[in-house]
Tab-separated table of N, CA, C and O in Angstrom:
chain	number	residue	atom	x	y	z
A	1	MET	N	52.889	133.596	161.654
A	1	MET	CA	53.312	132.213	161.685
A	1	MET	C	52.675	131.538	162.887
A	1	MET	O	52.654	132.078	163.979
A	2	THR	N	52.159	130.320	162.691
A	2	THR	CA	51.489	129.609	163.775
A	2	THR	C	52.406	128.585	164.391
A	2	THR	O	53.299	128.044	163.740
A	3	ASP	N	52.159	128.322	165.649
A	3	ASP	CA	52.923	127.306	166.362
A	3	ASP	C	52.384	125.935	165.965
A	3	ASP	O	51.185	125.694	166.047
A	4	GLN	N	53.255	125.042	165.504
A	4	GLN	CA	52.833	123.729	165.042
A	4	GLN	C	53.526	122.648	165.860
A	4	GLN	O	54.543	122.111	165.449
A	5	PRO	N	52.952	122.276	167.027
A	5	PRO	CA	53.629	121.320	167.898
A	5	PRO	C	53.724	119.912	167.320
A	5	PRO	O	54.546	119.125	167.752
A	6	ASP	N	52.893	119.567	166.332
A	6	ASP	CA	52.900	118.214	165.791
A	6	ASP	C	53.839	118.044	164.604
A	6	ASP	O	53.831	117.020	163.953
A	7	THR	N	54.637	119.066	164.280
A	7	THR	CA	55.547	118.942	163.150
A	7	THR	C	56.728	118.056	163.524
A	7	THR	O	57.122	117.955	164.684
A	8	VAL	N	57.280	117.420	162.515
A	8	VAL	CA	58.438	116.547	162.712
A	8	VAL	C	59.673	117.419	162.890
A	8	VAL	O	59.932	118.317	162.080
A	9	PRO	N	60.467	117.186	163.935
A	9	PRO	CA	61.679	117.987	164.117
A	9	PRO	C	62.659	117.739	162.975
A	9	PRO	O	62.765	116.629	162.471
A	10	PRO	N	63.393	118.766	162.555
A	10	PRO	CA	64.387	118.569	161.483
A	10	PRO	C	65.507	117.662	161.966
A	10	PRO	O	65.963	117.784	163.103
A	11	ILE	N	65.936	116.745	161.107
A	11	ILE	CA	66.979	115.791	161.507
A	11	ILE	C	68.321	116.067	160.847
A	11	ILE	O	69.274	115.337	161.080
A	12	GLU	N	68.403	117.117	160.023
A	12	GLU	CA	69.636	117.360	159.281
A	12	GLU	C	70.001	118.835	159.286
A	12	GLU	O	69.135	119.701	159.308
A	13	VAL	N	71.310	119.073	159.244
A	13	VAL	CA	71.832	120.432	159.084
A	13	VAL	C	72.983	120.367	158.087
A	13	VAL	O	73.691	119.360	158.006
A	14	ARG	N	73.115	121.450	157.301
A	14	ARG	CA	74.200	121.541	156.313
A	14	ARG	C	74.917	122.868	156.494
A	14	ARG	O	74.274	123.896	156.688
A	15	MET	N	76.244	122.804	156.398
A	15	MET	CA	77.078	124.008	156.500
A	15	MET	C	78.058	123.972	155.337
A	15	MET	O	78.429	122.900	154.869
A	16	ALA	N	78.491	125.145	154.916
A	16	ALA	CA	79.505	125.211	153.862
A	16	ALA	C	80.651	126.093	154.330
A	16	ALA	O	80.441	127.112	154.981
A	17	GLU	N	81.859	125.662	154.002
A	17	GLU	CA	83.088	126.399	154.314
A	17	GLU	C	83.981	126.347	153.088
A	17	GLU	O	83.836	125.478	152.235
A	18	ILE	N	84.912	127.254	153.028
A	18	ILE	CA	85.952	127.216	152.005
A	18	ILE	C	87.272	126.959	152.730
A	18	ILE	O	87.482	127.481	153.833
A	19	VAL	N	88.120	126.133	152.163
A	19	VAL	CA	89.397	125.808	152.797
A	19	VAL	C	90.418	126.873	152.409
A	19	VAL	O	90.792	127.001	151.242
A	20	PHE	N	90.859	127.635	153.395
A	20	PHE	CA	91.871	128.667	153.223
A	20	PHE	C	93.212	128.149	153.727
A	20	PHE	O	93.275	127.157	154.461
A	21	PRO	N	94.308	128.812	153.361
A	21	PRO	CA	95.630	128.343	153.795
A	21	PRO	C	95.769	128.178	155.316
A	21	PRO	O	96.453	127.253	155.766
A	22	ASN	N	95.107	129.029	156.102
A	22	ASN	CA	95.238	128.890	157.563
A	22	ASN	C	94.503	127.666	158.110
A	22	ASN	O	94.635	127.344	159.283
A	23	HIS	N	93.753	126.946	157.284
A	23	HIS	CA	93.068	125.713	157.690
A	23	HIS	C	93.895	124.467	157.368
A	23	HIS	O	93.458	123.353	157.639
A	24	THR	N	95.078	124.659	156.748
A	24	THR	CA	95.793	123.512	156.192
A	24	THR	C	97.155	123.263	156.825
A	24	THR	O	97.708	124.100	157.527
A	25	ASN	N	97.671	122.092	156.514
A	25	ASN	CA	99.012	121.706	156.961
A	25	ASN	C	100.039	122.076	155.890
A	25	ASN	O	99.700	122.723	154.894
A	26	HIS	N	101.263	121.633	156.075
A	26	HIS	CA	102.349	121.967	155.142
A	26	HIS	C	102.169	121.337	153.754
A	26	HIS	O	102.839	121.726	152.811
A	27	MET	N	101.234	120.402	153.629
A	27	MET	CA	100.975	119.757	152.337
A	27	MET	C	99.791	120.401	151.599
A	27	MET	O	99.403	119.939	150.522
A	28	GLY	N	99.199	121.435	152.200
A	28	GLY	CA	98.080	122.112	151.553
A	28	GLY	C	96.753	121.392	151.687
A	28	GLY	O	95.833	121.642	150.915
A	29	THR	N	96.687	120.486	152.671
A	29	THR	CA	95.427	119.777	152.909
A	29	THR	C	94.877	120.136	154.288
A	29	THR	O	95.621	120.536	155.187
A	30	LEU	N	93.578	120.000	154.429
A	30	LEU	CA	92.879	120.396	155.644
A	30	LEU	C	93.438	119.688	156.876
A	30	LEU	O	93.592	118.463	156.879
A	31	PHE	N	93.753	120.466	157.920
A	31	PHE	CA	94.155	119.892	159.209
A	31	PHE	C	93.044	118.987	159.719
A	31	PHE	O	91.851	119.344	159.655
A	32	GLY	N	93.419	117.838	160.277
A	32	GLY	CA	92.426	116.942	160.878
A	32	GLY	C	91.665	117.616	162.007
A	32	GLY	O	90.459	117.425	162.158
A	33	GLY	N	92.350	118.436	162.793
A	33	GLY	CA	91.692	119.140	163.897
A	33	GLY	C	90.645	120.122	163.416
A	33	GLY	O	89.593	120.279	164.035
A	34	GLN	N	90.900	120.783	162.288
A	34	GLN	CA	89.918	121.705	161.718
A	34	GLN	C	88.704	120.925	161.214
A	34	GLN	O	87.566	121.329	161.416
A	35	ALA	N	88.957	119.791	160.574
A	35	ALA	CA	87.860	118.936	160.102
A	35	ALA	C	86.995	118.495	161.275
A	35	ALA	O	85.755	118.559	161.216
A	36	LEU	N	87.635	118.071	162.363
A	36	LEU	CA	86.883	117.631	163.548
A	36	LEU	C	86.083	118.776	164.162
A	36	LEU	O	84.956	118.569	164.632
A	37	ALA	N	86.644	119.981	164.165
A	37	ALA	CA	85.915	121.138	164.705
A	37	ALA	C	84.660	121.415	163.885
A	37	ALA	O	83.586	121.660	164.441
A	38	TRP	N	84.771	121.377	162.544
A	38	TRP	CA	83.601	121.588	161.697
A	38	TRP	C	82.568	120.481	161.906
A	38	TRP	O	81.368	120.726	161.936
A	39	MET	N	83.049	119.249	162.074
A	39	MET	CA	82.142	118.117	162.272
A	39	MET	C	81.411	118.223	163.616
A	39	MET	O	80.205	117.988	163.685
A	40	ASP	N	82.136	118.600	164.669
A	40	ASP	CA	81.518	118.744	165.981
A	40	ASP	C	80.482	119.867	165.969
A	40	ASP	O	79.416	119.757	166.576
A	41	LYS	N	80.785	120.935	165.253
A	41	LYS	CA	79.840	122.049	165.135
A	41	LYS	C	78.558	121.596	164.433
A	41	LYS	O	77.446	121.926	164.869
A	42	ALA	N	78.691	120.826	163.352
A	42	ALA	CA	77.517	120.317	162.645
A	42	ALA	C	76.715	119.362	163.523
A	42	ALA	O	75.478	119.401	163.527
A	43	ALA	N	77.414	118.523	164.296
A	43	ALA	CA	76.721	117.601	165.208
A	43	ALA	C	75.960	118.387	166.268
A	43	ALA	O	74.802	118.077	166.588
A	44	PHE	N	76.597	119.418	166.810
A	44	PHE	CA	75.940	120.274	167.795
A	44	PHE	C	74.683	120.908	167.210
A	44	PHE	O	73.607	120.882	167.813
A	45	LEU	N	74.819	121.518	166.037
A	45	LEU	CA	73.677	122.204	165.429
A	45	LEU	C	72.547	121.235	165.102
A	45	LEU	O	71.370	121.542	165.327
A	46	ALA	N	72.875	120.058	164.560
A	46	ALA	CA	71.835	119.080	164.228
A	46	ALA	C	71.094	118.627	165.485
A	46	ALA	O	69.863	118.568	165.504
A	47	ALA	N	71.837	118.333	166.552
A	47	ALA	CA	71.215	117.850	167.787
A	47	ALA	C	70.414	118.945	168.494
A	47	ALA	O	69.316	118.702	168.992
A	48	ALA	N	70.961	120.160	168.547
A	48	ALA	CA	70.245	121.270	169.195
A	48	ALA	C	68.980	121.607	168.416
A	48	ALA	O	67.921	121.861	169.001
A	49	ARG	N	69.081	121.593	167.116
A	49	ARG	CA	67.920	121.900	166.274
A	49	ARG	C	66.847	120.826	166.412
A	49	ARG	O	65.664	121.112	166.470
A	50	TYR	N	67.268	119.562	166.445
A	50	TYR	CA	66.323	118.452	166.569
A	50	TYR	C	65.630	118.471	167.931
A	50	TYR	O	64.420	118.364	168.033
A	51	SER	N	66.419	118.622	169.000
A	51	SER	CA	65.875	118.518	170.363
A	51	SER	C	65.310	119.827	170.895
A	51	SER	O	64.555	119.831	171.850
A	52	ARG	N	65.746	120.964	170.293
A	52	ARG	CA	65.395	122.302	170.801
A	52	ARG	C	65.842	122.449	172.249
A	52	ARG	O	65.188	123.066	173.075
A	53	ARG	N	67.020	121.905	172.538
A	53	ARG	CA	67.642	121.943	173.861
A	53	ARG	C	69.103	122.344	173.735
A	53	ARG	O	69.696	122.266	172.674
A	54	THR	N	69.685	122.710	174.871
A	54	THR	CA	71.131	122.848	174.944
A	54	THR	C	71.702	121.441	174.845
A	54	THR	O	71.178	120.511	175.466
A	55	VAL	N	72.758	121.268	174.060
A	55	VAL	CA	73.372	119.950	173.921
A	55	VAL	C	74.881	120.051	174.126
A	55	VAL	O	75.472	121.118	173.937
A	56	VAL	N	75.459	118.933	174.520
A	56	VAL	CA	76.910	118.831	174.668
A	56	VAL	C	77.384	117.556	173.981
A	56	VAL	O	76.633	116.593	173.846
A	57	THR	N	78.638	117.578	173.571
A	57	THR	CA	79.236	116.401	172.955
A	57	THR	C	79.636	115.419	174.044
A	57	THR	O	80.360	115.776	174.973
A	58	ALA	N	79.168	114.181	173.922
A	58	ALA	CA	79.548	113.140	174.872
A	58	ALA	C	80.657	112.261	174.314
A	58	ALA	O	81.513	111.774	175.053
A	59	ARG	N	80.639	112.077	172.987
A	59	ARG	CA	81.616	111.152	172.404
A	59	ARG	C	81.681	111.372	170.895
A	59	ARG	O	80.699	111.714	170.259
A	60	SER	N	82.852	111.131	170.347
A	60	SER	CA	82.975	111.008	168.894
A	60	SER	C	83.433	109.585	168.627
A	60	SER	O	84.307	109.067	169.319
A	61	ASP	N	82.807	108.970	167.659
A	61	ASP	CA	83.115	107.577	167.311
A	61	ASP	C	83.725	107.508	165.930
A	61	ASP	O	83.269	108.178	165.016
A	62	GLN	N	84.723	106.695	165.778
A	62	GLN	CA	85.351	106.352	164.519
A	62	GLN	C	85.158	107.388	163.425
A	62	GLN	O	84.226	107.326	162.635
A	63	VAL	N	86.061	108.318	163.371
A	63	VAL	CA	86.086	109.292	162.288
A	63	VAL	C	87.064	108.756	161.249
A	63	VAL	O	88.229	108.513	161.550
A	64	ASP	N	86.559	108.548	160.046
A	64	ASP	CA	87.381	108.008	158.963
A	64	ASP	C	87.732	109.119	157.981
A	64	ASP	O	86.841	109.720	157.378
A	65	PHE	N	89.027	109.375	157.854
A	65	PHE	CA	89.536	110.348	156.894
A	65	PHE	C	89.869	109.575	155.615
A	65	PHE	O	90.914	108.958	155.525
A	66	LYS	N	88.966	109.611	154.643
A	66	LYS	CA	89.103	108.795	153.440
A	66	LYS	C	89.963	109.461	152.365
A	66	LYS	O	90.776	108.810	151.733
A	67	LEU	N	89.744	110.768	152.150
A	67	LEU	CA	90.460	111.504	151.111
A	67	LEU	C	90.877	112.862	151.651
A	67	LEU	O	90.167	113.446	152.478
A	68	PRO	N	91.995	113.421	151.163
A	68	PRO	CA	92.404	114.758	151.609
A	68	PRO	C	91.484	115.836	151.036
A	68	PRO	O	90.891	115.660	149.961
A	69	ILE	N	91.369	116.932	151.754
A	69	ILE	CA	90.616	118.096	151.305
A	69	ILE	C	91.639	119.206	151.106
A	69	ILE	O	92.434	119.502	151.994
A	70	ARG	N	91.619	119.837	149.944
A	70	ARG	CA	92.680	120.758	149.560
A	70	ARG	C	92.277	122.228	149.642
A	70	ARG	O	91.087	122.564	149.620
A	71	ILE	N	93.292	123.090	149.729
A	71	ILE	CA	93.073	124.545	149.699
A	71	ILE	C	92.198	124.888	148.496
A	71	ILE	O	92.410	124.367	147.404
A	72	GLY	N	91.238	125.761	148.723
A	72	GLY	CA	90.377	126.244	147.652
A	72	GLY	C	89.129	125.422	147.428
A	72	GLY	O	88.224	125.861	146.721
A	73	GLN	N	89.048	124.235	148.028
A	73	GLN	CA	87.840	123.444	147.864
A	73	GLN	C	86.766	123.930	148.834
A	73	GLN	O	87.066	124.400	149.933
A	74	MET	N	85.521	123.808	148.409
A	74	MET	CA	84.406	124.053	149.313
A	74	MET	C	84.152	122.751	150.062
A	74	MET	O	84.282	121.667	149.484
A	75	VAL	N	83.832	122.869	151.335
A	75	VAL	CA	83.508	121.694	152.133
A	75	VAL	C	82.077	121.835	152.628
A	75	VAL	O	81.738	122.798	153.312
A	76	GLU	N	81.246	120.883	152.230
A	76	GLU	CA	79.887	120.825	152.759
A	76	GLU	C	79.907	119.830	153.912
A	76	GLU	O	80.332	118.685	153.744
A	77	THR	N	79.492	120.300	155.079
A	77	THR	CA	79.435	119.458	156.268
A	77	THR	C	77.975	119.143	156.519
A	77	THR	O	77.156	120.054	156.678
A	78	ILE	N	77.647	117.856	156.525
A	78	ILE	CA	76.261	117.419	156.693
A	78	ILE	C	76.163	116.624	157.984
A	78	ILE	O	76.839	115.612	158.153
A	79	GLY	N	75.334	117.110	158.912
A	79	GLY	CA	75.064	116.408	160.169
A	79	GLY	C	73.642	115.885	160.137
A	79	GLY	O	72.714	116.640	159.848
A	80	ARG	N	73.471	114.594	160.424
A	80	ARG	CA	72.156	113.963	160.349
A	80	ARG	C	71.919	113.093	161.578
A	80	ARG	O	72.749	112.238	161.899
A	81	ILE	N	70.805	113.320	162.259
A	81	ILE	CA	70.433	112.488	163.408
A	81	ILE	C	70.098	111.099	162.875
A	81	ILE	O	69.216	110.955	162.031
A	82	VAL	N	70.792	110.074	163.381
A	82	VAL	CA	70.551	108.712	162.899
A	82	VAL	C	70.017	107.782	163.983
A	82	VAL	O	69.517	106.699	163.679
A	83	GLU	N	70.131	108.215	165.241
A	83	GLU	CA	69.665	107.375	166.339
A	83	GLU	C	69.386	108.268	167.534
A	83	GLU	O	70.100	109.251	167.755
A	84	VAL	N	68.340	107.924	168.295
A	84	VAL	CA	67.977	108.710	169.469
A	84	VAL	C	67.747	107.773	170.644
A	84	VAL	O	67.074	106.744	170.509
A	85	GLY	N	68.327	108.125	171.794
A	85	GLY	CA	68.061	107.416	173.035
A	85	GLY	C	67.146	108.268	173.899
A	85	GLY	O	66.386	109.097	173.381
A	86	ARG	N	67.222	108.120	175.207
A	86	ARG	CA	66.376	108.934	176.077
A	86	ARG	C	66.799	110.396	176.021
A	86	ARG	O	66.001	111.275	175.760
A	87	SER	N	68.091	110.650	176.252
A	87	SER	CA	68.607	112.022	176.216
A	87	SER	C	69.735	112.181	175.199
A	87	SER	O	70.247	113.266	175.017
A	88	SER	N	70.097	111.099	174.548
A	88	SER	CA	71.231	111.131	173.619
A	88	SER	C	70.760	111.098	172.168
A	88	SER	O	69.687	110.579	171.854
A	89	MET	N	71.598	111.661	171.320
A	89	MET	CA	71.354	111.645	169.882
A	89	MET	C	72.664	111.290	169.192
A	89	MET	O	73.692	111.898	169.464
A	90	LYS	N	72.612	110.293	168.331
A	90	LYS	CA	73.782	109.938	167.535
A	90	LYS	C	73.664	110.680	166.213
A	90	LYS	O	72.650	110.584	165.518
A	91	VAL	N	74.721	111.434	165.886
A	91	VAL	CA	74.719	112.262	164.690
A	91	VAL	C	75.814	111.768	163.751
A	91	VAL	O	76.986	111.718	164.131
A	92	GLN	N	75.412	111.374	162.544
A	92	GLN	CA	76.394	111.032	161.510
A	92	GLN	C	76.788	112.329	160.822
A	92	GLN	O	75.928	113.124	160.449
A	93	VAL	N	78.093	112.532	160.676
A	93	VAL	CA	78.576	113.759	160.047
A	93	VAL	C	79.490	113.378	158.888
A	93	VAL	O	80.373	112.529	159.026
A	94	GLU	N	79.247	114.028	157.746
A	94	GLU	CA	80.057	113.803	156.559
A	94	GLU	C	80.650	115.121	156.078
A	94	GLU	O	79.991	116.159	156.160
A	95	LEU	N	81.880	115.045	155.597
A	95	LEU	CA	82.513	116.180	154.930
A	95	LEU	C	82.626	115.821	153.456
A	95	LEU	O	83.266	114.821	153.103
A	96	ILE	N	82.009	116.641	152.629
A	96	ILE	CA	82.055	116.428	151.190
A	96	ILE	C	82.801	117.611	150.572
A	96	ILE	O	82.394	118.765	150.747
A	97	ALA	N	83.891	117.311	149.891
A	97	ALA	CA	84.675	118.359	149.236
A	97	ALA	C	84.156	118.551	147.822
A	97	ALA	O	83.819	117.585	147.133
A	98	GLU	N	84.091	119.829	147.422
A	98	GLU	CA	83.636	120.152	146.076
A	98	GLU	C	84.642	121.075	145.406
A	98	GLU	O	85.047	122.084	145.979
A	99	ASP	N	85.030	120.717	144.191
A	99	ASP	CA	85.870	121.585	143.380
A	99	ASP	C	84.953	122.629	142.761
A	99	ASP	O	84.042	122.286	142.000
A	100	LEU	N	85.157	123.887	143.099
A	100	LEU	CA	84.268	124.948	142.641
A	100	LEU	C	84.405	125.241	141.146
A	100	LEU	O	83.527	125.873	140.563
A	101	HIS	N	85.464	124.766	140.507
A	101	HIS	CA	85.666	125.017	139.084
A	101	HIS	C	84.953	124.000	138.202
A	101	HIS	O	84.416	124.347	137.159
A	102	ASN	N	84.943	122.728	138.645
A	102	ASN	CA	84.316	121.710	137.796
A	102	ASN	C	83.116	121.019	138.448
A	102	ASN	O	82.466	120.196	137.816
A	103	GLY	N	82.836	121.327	139.712
A	103	GLY	CA	81.668	120.760	140.391
A	103	GLY	C	81.850	119.349	140.915
A	103	GLY	O	80.918	118.770	141.480
A	104	GLU	N	83.039	118.774	140.771
A	104	GLU	CA	83.269	117.418	141.256
A	104	GLU	C	83.158	117.387	142.783
A	104	GLU	O	83.747	118.207	143.480
A	105	ARG	N	82.388	116.412	143.285
A	105	ARG	CA	82.164	116.261	144.732
A	105	ARG	C	82.641	114.884	145.174
A	105	ARG	O	82.405	113.896	144.474
A	106	LYS	N	83.293	114.848	146.347
A	106	LYS	CA	83.781	113.579	146.892
A	106	LYS	C	83.562	113.546	148.397
A	106	LYS	O	83.862	114.527	149.091
A	107	LEU	N	83.066	112.410	148.886
A	107	LEU	CA	82.975	112.186	150.324
A	107	LEU	C	84.393	111.969	150.839
A	107	LEU	O	85.093	111.061	150.397
A	108	CYS	N	84.839	112.840	151.742
A	108	CYS	CA	86.215	112.779	152.236
A	108	CYS	C	86.326	112.248	153.655
A	108	CYS	O	87.297	111.566	153.987
A	109	THR	N	85.367	112.582	154.492
A	109	THR	CA	85.455	112.221	155.909
A	109	THR	C	84.060	111.892	156.416
A	109	THR	O	83.088	112.544	156.042
A	110	ARG	N	83.979	110.881	157.283
A	110	ARG	CA	82.706	110.512	157.914
A	110	ARG	C	82.979	110.090	159.344
A	110	ARG	O	83.971	109.428	159.631
A	111	GLY	N	82.085	110.488	160.246
A	111	GLY	CA	82.199	110.087	161.648
A	111	GLY	C	80.859	110.195	162.345
A	111	GLY	O	79.879	110.686	161.778
A	112	HIS	N	80.829	109.718	163.565
A	112	HIS	CA	79.614	109.782	164.384
A	112	HIS	C	79.934	110.479	165.703
A	112	HIS	O	81.008	110.269	166.272
A	113	PHE	N	78.991	111.292	166.152
A	113	PHE	CA	79.109	112.023	167.404
A	113	PHE	C	77.875	111.733	168.240
A	113	PHE	O	76.762	111.683	167.705
A	114	VAL	N	78.070	111.530	169.534
A	114	VAL	CA	76.943	111.354	170.450
A	114	VAL	C	76.789	112.645	171.235
A	114	VAL	O	77.732	113.106	171.894
A	115	MET	N	75.593	113.207	171.133
A	115	MET	CA	75.269	114.471	171.791
A	115	MET	C	74.219	114.203	172.861
A	115	MET	O	73.336	113.362	172.675
A	116	ILE	N	74.305	114.940	173.979
A	116	ILE	CA	73.367	114.790	175.090
A	116	ILE	C	72.596	116.090	175.264
A	116	ILE	O	73.199	117.168	175.327
A	117	ALA	N	71.261	115.968	175.365
A	117	ALA	CA	70.404	117.130	175.617
A	117	ALA	C	70.374	117.420	177.112
A	117	ALA	O	70.317	116.500	177.934
A	118	LEU	N	70.423	118.702	177.458
A	118	LEU	CA	70.423	119.119	178.862
A	118	LEU	C	69.215	119.990	179.169
A	118	LEU	O	68.762	120.771	178.329
A	119	ASP	N	68.733	119.879	180.423
A	119	ASP	CA	67.649	120.764	180.868
A	119	ASP	C	68.251	122.075	181.373
A	119	ASP	O	69.462	122.298	181.274
A	120	ASP	N	67.417	122.928	181.941
A	120	ASP	CA	67.879	124.245	182.392
A	120	ASP	C	68.875	124.178	183.538
A	120	ASP	O	69.613	125.137	183.780
A	121	GLU	N	68.907	123.050	184.261
A	121	GLU	CA	69.871	122.884	185.354
A	121	GLU	C	71.132	122.143	184.914
A	121	GLU	O	72.000	121.843	185.740
A	122	GLY	N	71.212	121.803	183.629
A	122	GLY	CA	72.406	121.122	183.127
A	122	GLY	C	72.377	119.617	183.283
A	122	GLY	O	73.418	118.965	183.151
A	123	HIS	N	71.202	119.035	183.530
A	123	HIS	CA	71.066	117.584	183.660
A	123	HIS	C	70.523	116.996	182.361
A	123	HIS	O	69.734	117.648	181.672
A	124	PRO	N	70.903	115.756	182.040
A	124	PRO	CA	70.354	115.121	180.837
A	124	PRO	C	68.826	115.114	180.876
A	124	PRO	O	68.223	114.893	181.931
A	125	THR	N	68.224	115.379	179.723
A	125	THR	CA	66.765	115.449	179.636
A	125	THR	C	66.293	114.734	178.372
A	125	THR	O	67.055	114.590	177.407
A	126	ALA	N	65.062	114.293	178.398
A	126	ALA	CA	64.493	113.508	177.297
A	126	ALA	C	64.401	114.321	176.010
A	126	ALA	O	64.195	115.533	176.031
A	127	VAL	N	64.558	113.619	174.901
A	127	VAL	CA	64.407	114.217	173.573
A	127	VAL	C	63.331	113.437	172.820
A	127	VAL	O	63.018	112.298	173.165
A	128	PRO	N	62.762	114.056	171.781
A	128	PRO	CA	61.721	113.361	171.010
A	128	PRO	C	62.267	112.112	170.335
A	128	PRO	O	63.434	112.060	169.948
A	129	ALA	N	61.389	111.109	170.197
A	129	ALA	CA	61.777	109.900	169.482
A	129	ALA	C	62.012	110.231	168.011
A	129	ALA	O	61.412	111.164	167.469
A	130	LEU	N	62.890	109.494	167.397
A	130	LEU	CA	63.185	109.689	165.973
A	130	LEU	C	61.984	109.201	165.170
A	130	LEU	O	61.504	108.088	165.387
A	131	PRO	N	61.475	110.034	164.260
A	131	PRO	CA	60.327	109.593	163.453
A	131	PRO	C	60.685	108.350	162.661
A	131	PRO	O	61.807	108.225	162.159
A	132	GLU	N	59.723	107.447	162.555
A	132	GLU	CA	59.979	106.227	161.787
A	132	GLU	C	59.888	106.528	160.308
A	132	GLU	O	59.122	107.382	159.881
A	133	ALA	N	60.712	105.832	159.550
A	133	ALA	CA	60.714	106.037	158.099
A	133	ALA	C	59.397	105.554	157.521
A	133	ALA	O	58.819	104.574	157.996
A	134	ALA	N	58.930	106.249	156.517
A	134	ALA	CA	57.691	105.841	155.855
A	134	ALA	C	57.923	104.517	155.133
A	134	ALA	O	58.960	104.307	154.518
A	135	PRO	N	56.931	103.608	155.212
A	135	PRO	CA	57.103	102.316	154.523
A	135	PRO	C	57.137	102.526	153.004
A	135	PRO	O	56.542	103.448	152.479
A	136	ASP	N	57.881	101.645	152.327
A	136	ASP	CA	57.961	101.731	150.868
A	136	ASP	C	56.607	101.429	150.259
A	136	ASP	O	55.902	100.524	150.705
A	137	ALA	N	56.255	102.194	149.240
A	137	ALA	CA	54.945	101.997	148.591
A	137	ALA	C	55.046	101.001	147.473
A	137	ALA	O	56.049	100.720	146.934
């Protein structure tokens, strides 16, 4: 495998989990804290993968819990870099619940996390600019 320094850094990460009873509240739906933990993990992975740096969470912005996620559903967590500053990366994270029996998928939760890239001494460090979208043909 060759080193390709001119390649575009990946801007997205996807994770899958299954909702077990220990992830839920007394109503059989996913705890909000568990949802936030999965979302923060996806934001971390997306930012670390994009920047190839150690990253930390600086902020979570407006997490909207639109629909409940139930025991037995698969949850796909999608983290996508949507904005880049000098050392910061804004990551949009979505939780999509899927019924494994019928394949029905629903967007249940969406939020944004700001992650900061750190150098070897733990100070904020520059990250690559976000590639511009290709113009419509």
